[in-house]
Steps between C-alpha positions, in 0.01 A plus 500: 500500500782738587644418162182586321459822699856601431438441131186707510674788675789489272290517192160657566520724810728767364293540192178533692654755738615708203157503350342610829747781532425617148129511569555691824721750327234567231233553767719753678562686176127509428429647845762768447347586169160540658650741757671705233197478266691322233335190366706211396353192355543211724704239329341173435538270792609162407392228729711200544238296321560685175843368463839640426602814309538280193124426504411872530703592198312243284149640554505786242662272241209255512247785457686625197506151361126472547450826314723377226306177492173693478640721226632199317165327540321807360743523213456131432123533495528802264737309278262207494212731414703663224602164365140386508390821325775460242397141448139604460590782257727271305223244471260775388749621238545145376123453488451824307785412268352158438158655439649754258695223328184292472310798364774575247518136405123490472500794258785350301327165499176665390679674213672177409170311505342771286779479245482122499124516448542740209764275347277199551207675333720599207637150460150356527374733229794410277443132562130531421580693185761246394258219580231669294738517205612142546140383505363775275240387253481641151268794463429386144481136393668398179168476319426865579836612365435298185161665455659842541759418231230382262298813574802716421553316169137562409532869583814524286315347207200729551720808530682413177168442324361831628805695384482324164138615468603858582755482221246373249258782583764770479608696194801386300797705392608583145836560337473876558467451875799269501707767328383775735567302819807312401659523849188363666491196273872442523462486878202265458706264282777473760268449795271252323784286368650473851160417651369231263804365317587474132235246400202681646637835391517383138152349522342818641686788336289685240740784429811546289696193396296271722204524262647208311441271797131591540222285361380680187156348514442584865763744623321544831486134602436514876711197599849655469396808698318283756813291550722808517283660768481176701877467485546851642248443778636152585855634525386784724300276735781247510730784602262599781469142624862388473648490849602836641513683166748550219677803649851475641363481853242240399759282330727520806210399724413211268857373524494535878170317524635209296785469751257514793285227344803279449610503865193572715179319580195591286334678793804725546547576130127566462512747789797677341316517167182633662678776692706606198202505264295706746785751535534535122128542442517877545804533273349360182561707192216617280555330165168595343635798301772285343260217413247746357774656288594157361136420415445835328822448304366166371173667404697767315694250288169328429379824343290683763478872437654728762325819386138397549287578806476131586874456555519670848188312605652170392811578702292579809293183467816295465639649824172426682505139385861463607423637847235233556732230372779620729266483799423136425867414451607665827225320690629171362856600587404575862321167529797309361776672698322573829208257519680171437726355771519131415653544155601747230268586215678601179367641174614327181554691175678382185738728314467555127697272266512228767466153340155359552493232774156336548567375859589855606251712301173492309438621146157660495452432125581130516214411731736343750618242245804641322611329182851371450579776254436759770757349734809715529344800328553839654252664734357828375373622838330396821130575515417332832702491822577167666533416870753286684504396865843450657571349842821430686585231753817396677667194352682229693831680457356813660483710182173650382351327197243670274202331346271668247162423353350677199140588575438668165704493180562832324310554178700601194460577131757369253659706225326279247166657600590811296573304183 
């Protein structure tokens, strides 16, 4: 026990005594301050239970740490709120961007769909049009075309007969008129000879040196003039009905069409022909004045008077008749070039001086039964147009092969008919 007490005194008693003395000293100082009127704050008394000086010095540090912890906690909460707000705003921006992207894509997709629909409609229309051409039926059957050709031949014959009648009813020239209008008759000689050929010119001419070739007993025999007029009209109608015309452009188009027919299917070549013919329809030349001039030249070499009152009337009636004939020919041309898709309809005409060939032509004066002596004789002129139907098909080798069928033989007159 004495050991424990000695240890206590050696360690704790002096410290406790010092603390008591310090407290007593502070109380005395406070009493002196009250007497003098000077206030001094009483220092904080530290009880032994508080602990040592080391514990006192730690108290303000913990408070500061708590403040810092509170501040840090507040800052952390603010940071979390800011992060959450940023996250929310970022999500909103992404949503708006996605919506704008969708809207832009929707507009672009709508435009794309619209363009695709337009393209589809265009392709559908083209396909329907192509299909209609591939399966297009003929607007005119072959029998109708044949009837139109026969009707045109009849009109040519009637027109020649009518003009021949006008000539017979008109006044005739005399030698004095020939001398007075030498230039007019010289022009008539040139034009008539080019229009009807040497044989018909010699058979019809009633002026100058050609009088020796006329029939003395009947110088106005109607047959030579009838044949001459039919030849002029047949040549003119054949010119109107031959492909795309005899001009440079028409000949080039004919050559091009032959190439198209040789390499393309009939439906394609028929479409090309139809479009080309329709485009050229408005560019047709008026040939009536030239044909009328040729007919009047023939009438002049036959002896019609050019100084009578009937002559201008005859010329006008000839032009009127030609206009009607041209209308018929152009109608037939439109039907052949634009109304037939399954084949090609071609007009047949025989040139003068061509050797007579019964399988290819018909002599109207032989009754369809030509004699052996007529074989090989020259053709004087064509008086009736023929008709041929031509079709093309692809052969085994892939090349286009043409097949033709004569629906009507051309009608001709031989040179021997004038003898």
